[in-house]
Short mmCIF file of C-alpha atoms in Angstrom, two decimals:
data_model
loop_
_atom_site.label_atom_id
_atom_site.label_comp_id
_atom_site.label_asym_id
_atom_site.label_seq_id
_atom_site.Cartn_x
_atom_site.Cartn_y
_atom_site.Cartn_z
CA UNK A 1 -78.25 -2.35 14.10
CA UNK A 2 -75.16 -0.82 15.45
CA UNK A 3 -73.53 1.75 13.20
CA UNK A 4 -70.36 1.22 11.14
CA UNK A 5 -68.57 4.08 13.55
CA UNK A 6 -69.53 1.85 16.82
CA UNK A 7 -67.54 -0.80 15.04
CA UNK A 8 -64.07 1.16 14.40
CA UNK A 9 -61.46 0.59 17.22
CA UNK A 10 -61.30 3.02 19.83
CA UNK A 11 -57.75 4.24 18.65
CA UNK A 12 -58.31 4.34 15.19
CA UNK A 13 -61.33 6.86 15.79
CA UNK A 14 -58.68 8.58 17.47
CA UNK A 15 -56.08 8.67 14.77
CA UNK A 16 -59.07 9.81 12.16
CA UNK A 17 -60.12 12.73 14.84
CA UNK A 18 -56.39 13.46 14.91
CA UNK A 19 -55.48 13.66 11.29
CA UNK A 20 -56.58 18.07 10.66
CA UNK A 21 -54.26 19.00 13.74
CA UNK A 22 -50.99 17.28 10.73
CA UNK A 23 -52.12 19.62 8.08
CA UNK A 24 -48.69 20.73 6.48
CA UNK A 25 -47.39 17.91 7.56
CA UNK A 26 -46.18 14.90 5.21
CA UNK A 27 -46.13 11.48 6.31
CA UNK A 28 -42.78 11.12 4.37
CA UNK A 29 -42.01 14.28 5.96
CA UNK A 30 -38.07 13.75 4.87
CA UNK A 31 -39.25 13.24 1.26
CA UNK A 32 -40.81 16.24 1.75
CA UNK A 33 -38.34 18.30 2.97
CA UNK A 34 -35.78 16.98 0.25
CA UNK A 35 -38.49 17.94 -2.73
CA UNK A 36 -39.46 21.72 -1.25
CA UNK A 37 -35.15 21.97 -0.89
CA UNK A 38 -35.48 21.52 -4.94
CA UNK A 39 -37.97 23.72 -5.49
CA UNK A 40 -36.77 26.63 -3.19
CA UNK A 41 -32.82 26.32 -4.88
CA UNK A 42 -33.51 25.03 -8.57
CA UNK A 43 -32.71 27.80 -10.88
CA UNK A 44 -30.55 29.55 -8.44
CA UNK A 45 -27.36 31.75 -10.20
CA UNK A 46 -24.12 29.47 -10.26
CA UNK A 47 -25.92 26.65 -9.21
CA UNK A 48 -25.95 23.71 -11.70
CA UNK A 49 -27.71 20.80 -9.82
CA UNK A 50 -29.05 20.68 -6.99
CA UNK A 51 -29.44 17.23 -5.00
CA UNK A 52 -31.43 15.93 -2.71
CA UNK A 53 -31.34 13.14 -0.24
CA UNK A 54 -34.69 12.66 2.60
CA UNK A 55 -34.80 10.25 5.25
CA UNK A 56 -38.24 9.31 6.64
CA UNK A 57 -37.71 8.45 10.02
CA UNK A 58 -41.02 8.27 11.30
CA UNK A 59 -44.17 8.65 9.82
CA UNK A 60 -44.47 12.70 10.10
CA UNK A 61 -41.01 12.86 10.84
CA UNK A 62 -37.81 13.20 8.95
CA UNK A 63 -34.81 14.87 7.86
CA UNK A 64 -33.10 15.48 4.19
CA UNK A 65 -29.50 16.43 3.03
CA UNK A 66 -29.80 19.14 0.27
CA UNK A 67 -26.59 19.76 -1.74
CA UNK A 68 -26.04 23.22 -4.05
CA UNK A 69 -23.44 21.91 -6.96
CA UNK A 70 -22.12 24.64 -8.61
CA UNK A 71 -21.63 25.51 -11.89
CA UNK A 72 -17.39 25.24 -12.69
CA UNK A 73 -15.56 28.55 -12.48
CA UNK A 74 -18.00 30.04 -10.09
CA UNK A 75 -15.65 32.25 -8.00
CA UNK A 76 -14.58 32.18 -4.62
CA UNK A 77 -16.52 35.05 -3.12
CA UNK A 78 -19.65 33.65 -5.20
CA UNK A 79 -19.29 30.28 -3.58
CA UNK A 80 -19.36 32.56 0.28
CA UNK A 81 -22.27 34.20 -0.94
CA UNK A 82 -24.14 31.06 -1.50
CA UNK A 83 -22.98 29.45 1.77
CA UNK A 84 -24.14 32.21 3.50
CA UNK A 85 -27.32 31.77 1.64
CA UNK A 86 -27.71 28.26 2.48
CA UNK A 87 -26.56 28.98 6.11
CA UNK A 88 -29.73 31.20 6.53
CA UNK A 89 -32.01 28.44 5.01
CA UNK A 90 -30.75 25.61 7.22
CA UNK A 91 -31.18 27.89 10.29
CA UNK A 92 -34.53 27.90 9.32
CA UNK A 93 -34.84 24.16 8.50
CA UNK A 94 -33.54 22.80 11.24
CA UNK A 95 -34.75 19.12 9.76
CA UNK A 96 -32.16 20.09 7.03
CA UNK A 97 -28.28 19.44 6.38
CA UNK A 98 -26.85 22.47 3.55
CA UNK A 99 -23.99 21.20 1.46
CA UNK A 100 -22.01 22.87 -1.28
CA UNK A 101 -20.04 21.29 -3.81
CA UNK A 102 -17.68 23.76 -5.72
CA UNK A 103 -14.11 22.70 -7.47
CA UNK A 104 -14.28 19.22 -6.91
CA UNK A 105 -15.05 20.08 -2.80
CA UNK A 106 -17.87 18.97 -0.87
CA UNK A 107 -18.43 20.79 2.79
CA UNK A 108 -21.30 21.02 5.38
CA UNK A 109 -22.50 24.38 6.10
CA UNK A 110 -23.74 25.31 9.57
CA UNK A 111 -26.18 26.84 11.05
CA UNK A 112 -23.66 28.66 13.29
CA UNK A 113 -21.96 31.60 11.78
CA UNK A 114 -18.63 31.03 13.37
CA UNK A 115 -18.46 26.87 11.87
CA UNK A 116 -20.11 28.10 8.41
CA UNK A 117 -17.23 30.42 7.98
CA UNK A 118 -14.41 28.42 8.99
CA UNK A 119 -15.68 25.64 6.50
CA UNK A 120 -15.51 28.19 4.34
CA UNK A 121 -12.25 29.07 4.58
CA UNK A 122 -10.68 25.91 4.83
CA UNK A 123 -13.03 25.13 1.33
CA UNK A 124 -10.98 28.39 -0.42
CA UNK A 125 -7.71 27.07 1.07
CA UNK A 126 -8.21 23.73 -0.47
CA UNK A 127 -9.77 24.30 -3.37
CA UNK A 128 -6.50 26.86 -4.65
CA UNK A 129 -4.11 23.66 -3.21
CA UNK A 130 -2.25 22.13 -6.35
CA UNK A 131 -2.07 19.12 -4.32
CA UNK A 132 -5.66 18.66 -3.72
CA UNK A 133 -7.33 16.57 -6.33
CA UNK A 134 -11.29 16.50 -4.49
CA UNK A 135 -12.08 16.42 -0.70
CA UNK A 136 -15.28 16.18 1.50
CA UNK A 137 -16.10 18.35 4.57
CA UNK A 138 -19.05 17.17 6.77
CA UNK A 139 -20.11 17.67 9.95
CA UNK A 140 -22.27 16.78 12.67
CA UNK A 141 -23.50 17.60 15.94
CA UNK A 142 -24.72 15.73 18.90
CA UNK A 143 -24.83 15.39 22.91
CA UNK A 144 -21.07 14.93 23.15
CA UNK A 145 -20.24 18.24 21.19
CA UNK A 146 -19.52 19.22 17.44
CA UNK A 147 -17.65 17.03 15.20
CA UNK A 148 -15.91 17.47 11.79
CA UNK A 149 -14.75 14.90 9.35
CA UNK A 150 -12.27 16.05 6.62
CA UNK A 151 -11.30 13.66 4.21
CA UNK A 152 -8.99 14.74 0.81
CA UNK A 153 -7.45 13.02 -1.41
CA UNK A 154 -4.27 14.56 -2.96
CA UNK A 155 -1.82 13.82 -5.91
CA UNK A 156 1.40 11.84 -4.13
CA UNK A 157 2.28 10.56 -0.90
CA UNK A 158 4.37 13.85 -0.27
CA UNK A 159 1.49 15.94 -0.66
CA UNK A 160 -0.39 13.79 1.68
CA UNK A 161 1.93 14.24 4.26
CA UNK A 162 1.90 17.72 4.03
CA UNK A 163 -1.49 18.81 3.41
CA UNK A 164 -2.33 16.11 6.57
CA UNK A 165 0.16 18.26 8.95
CA UNK A 166 -1.42 21.43 7.69
CA UNK A 167 -4.55 20.56 8.64
CA UNK A 168 -4.68 18.41 11.60
CA UNK A 169 -1.70 19.93 13.70
CA UNK A 170 0.51 22.97 12.07
CA UNK A 171 -2.16 25.21 10.77
CA UNK A 172 -0.21 26.31 7.68
CA UNK A 173 -1.20 26.62 4.34
CA UNK A 174 -4.70 24.89 6.32
CA UNK A 175 -6.19 26.43 9.08
CA UNK A 176 -7.23 23.42 10.78
CA UNK A 177 -11.09 23.91 12.49
CA UNK A 178 -12.14 25.26 16.10
CA UNK A 179 -13.70 22.02 16.82
CA UNK A 180 -12.54 18.23 17.20
CA UNK A 181 -11.82 17.15 13.71
CA UNK A 182 -10.95 14.16 11.77
CA UNK A 183 -8.69 14.36 9.24
CA UNK A 184 -8.18 11.73 6.56
CA UNK A 185 -5.82 12.23 3.35
CA UNK A 186 -4.92 10.28 0.96
CA UNK A 187 -3.36 9.77 -2.80
CA UNK A 188 -5.52 8.21 -5.68
CA UNK A 189 -5.63 4.55 -6.23
CA UNK A 190 -3.58 4.08 -8.89
CA UNK A 191 -1.40 6.44 -7.02
CA UNK A 192 2.13 4.71 -6.58
CA UNK A 193 3.32 4.94 -3.85
CA UNK A 194 -0.03 4.97 -2.86
CA UNK A 195 -0.54 6.85 1.20
CA UNK A 196 -3.40 7.11 3.65
CA UNK A 197 -2.36 8.98 6.70
CA UNK A 198 -5.70 9.30 9.36
CA UNK A 199 -6.27 11.10 12.44
CA UNK A 200 -8.63 9.47 15.24
CA UNK A 201 -12.26 10.18 16.02
CA UNK A 202 -10.80 12.47 18.62
CA UNK A 203 -8.44 14.65 16.17
CA UNK A 204 -5.31 12.20 17.50
CA UNK A 205 -2.65 12.65 15.26
CA UNK A 206 -0.53 9.34 14.15
CA UNK A 207 2.59 10.82 15.16
CA UNK A 208 4.83 7.03 15.89
CA UNK A 209 3.03 5.62 12.40
CA UNK A 210 4.42 8.83 10.54
CA UNK A 211 7.53 8.18 12.30
CA UNK A 212 7.97 4.89 11.50
CA UNK A 213 7.04 5.53 8.06
CA UNK A 214 9.53 8.26 7.22
CA UNK A 215 12.82 5.55 8.57
CA UNK A 216 11.12 3.15 6.50
CA UNK A 217 11.25 5.20 3.18
CA UNK A 218 14.04 6.78 3.30
CA UNK A 219 16.18 3.53 3.49
CA UNK A 220 13.62 1.09 1.32
CA UNK A 221 11.21 1.24 -1.60
CA UNK A 222 7.77 2.03 -0.29
CA UNK A 223 5.22 1.16 -2.69
CA UNK A 224 1.98 2.28 0.26
CA UNK A 225 1.39 2.62 3.28
CA UNK A 226 -1.65 3.29 6.21
CA UNK A 227 -1.00 5.20 8.79
CA UNK A 228 -3.19 5.81 12.03
CA UNK A 229 -2.68 6.76 15.72
CA UNK A 230 -2.92 2.90 16.93
CA UNK A 231 -1.16 1.09 14.08
CA UNK A 232 1.13 1.54 11.05
CA UNK A 233 1.04 -1.06 7.76
CA UNK A 234 3.65 -0.76 5.33
CA UNK A 235 4.08 -1.80 1.55
CA UNK A 236 7.64 -2.63 0.35
CA UNK A 237 8.93 -3.23 -3.20
CA UNK A 238 9.54 -7.06 -3.27
CA UNK A 239 13.07 -6.14 -3.80
CA UNK A 240 13.36 -4.75 -0.52
CA UNK A 241 14.65 -6.72 2.79
CA UNK A 242 11.43 -6.43 4.64
CA UNK A 243 12.93 -8.04 8.21
CA UNK A 244 15.06 -4.91 8.20
CA UNK A 245 11.91 -2.16 7.39
CA UNK A 246 10.26 -3.74 10.06
CA UNK A 247 13.28 -3.34 12.54
CA UNK A 248 13.47 0.12 11.68
CA UNK A 249 9.78 0.83 11.93
CA UNK A 250 9.40 -0.43 15.38
CA UNK A 251 12.30 1.44 16.53
CA UNK A 252 10.36 4.72 15.14
CA UNK A 253 7.43 3.84 16.97
CA UNK A 254 8.51 2.76 20.30
CA UNK A 255 4.43 3.42 21.92
CA UNK A 256 2.74 0.91 19.05
CA UNK A 257 2.45 -2.43 20.16
CA UNK A 258 4.96 -4.79 17.78
CA UNK A 259 2.15 -6.40 16.60
CA UNK A 260 0.71 -3.02 15.42
CA UNK A 261 3.71 -2.54 13.24
CA UNK A 262 3.21 -4.20 9.62
CA UNK A 263 5.43 -4.36 6.77
CA UNK A 264 4.58 -6.26 3.68
CA UNK A 265 5.66 -6.95 0.45
CA UNK A 266 3.53 -6.32 -2.66
CA UNK A 267 2.49 -9.87 -2.67
CA UNK A 268 1.49 -9.76 0.84
CA UNK A 269 3.84 -11.64 2.10
#
């Protein structure tokens, strides 16, 4: 009689024999990394909540995102201390992305010290800016280099333009990050007039869209607008002269295609 072992397919035997080599690795590695992050950080001073998300990409392979939500009133210096500790942690655990939320602003903490210091400095200035309601600064690396995405919500449309200018170009109150950064600044959903100002993925600025918006808002009541590098969309109060506003916008943005300049009324017409 043939033994049971002789009936096992060779690949199964090889897998079983290889299992001892995987000691210390979890099948759901992302889930395990997330659990380790929570265990390592729960109970830390100034940390109100630890939030995690595991990504099990393949058996025995994965990554995780760990976020430290700091207590209200945590001082800027303590936030910087926690960020430096988290930087050292992700430097030792390169499959984990570390994030911190403080004063309504969330930011990614990179293992690279220069990047970590820069994002903490930006967090400091945004947290101290009375125009800023909340924000998110996320980072990612690829073969093309490192990129940041900064998304900020502000109190009004005037604040949106000013904060965008500081973050994306002039570096007035908020110093731009050194790496390529896409910046998106918007008003809250219930704010009127509403405004979205957005650079492209390469950090290109919507200069002509801003010019078109400013030309129109100087002459007509605007209830909302979206300003991007390739297009501008402006919504007017129903009483406004849409034809005149459209002419003003196109004249101020000659580099944009006519079809990329849109002016409508509140009802969408």
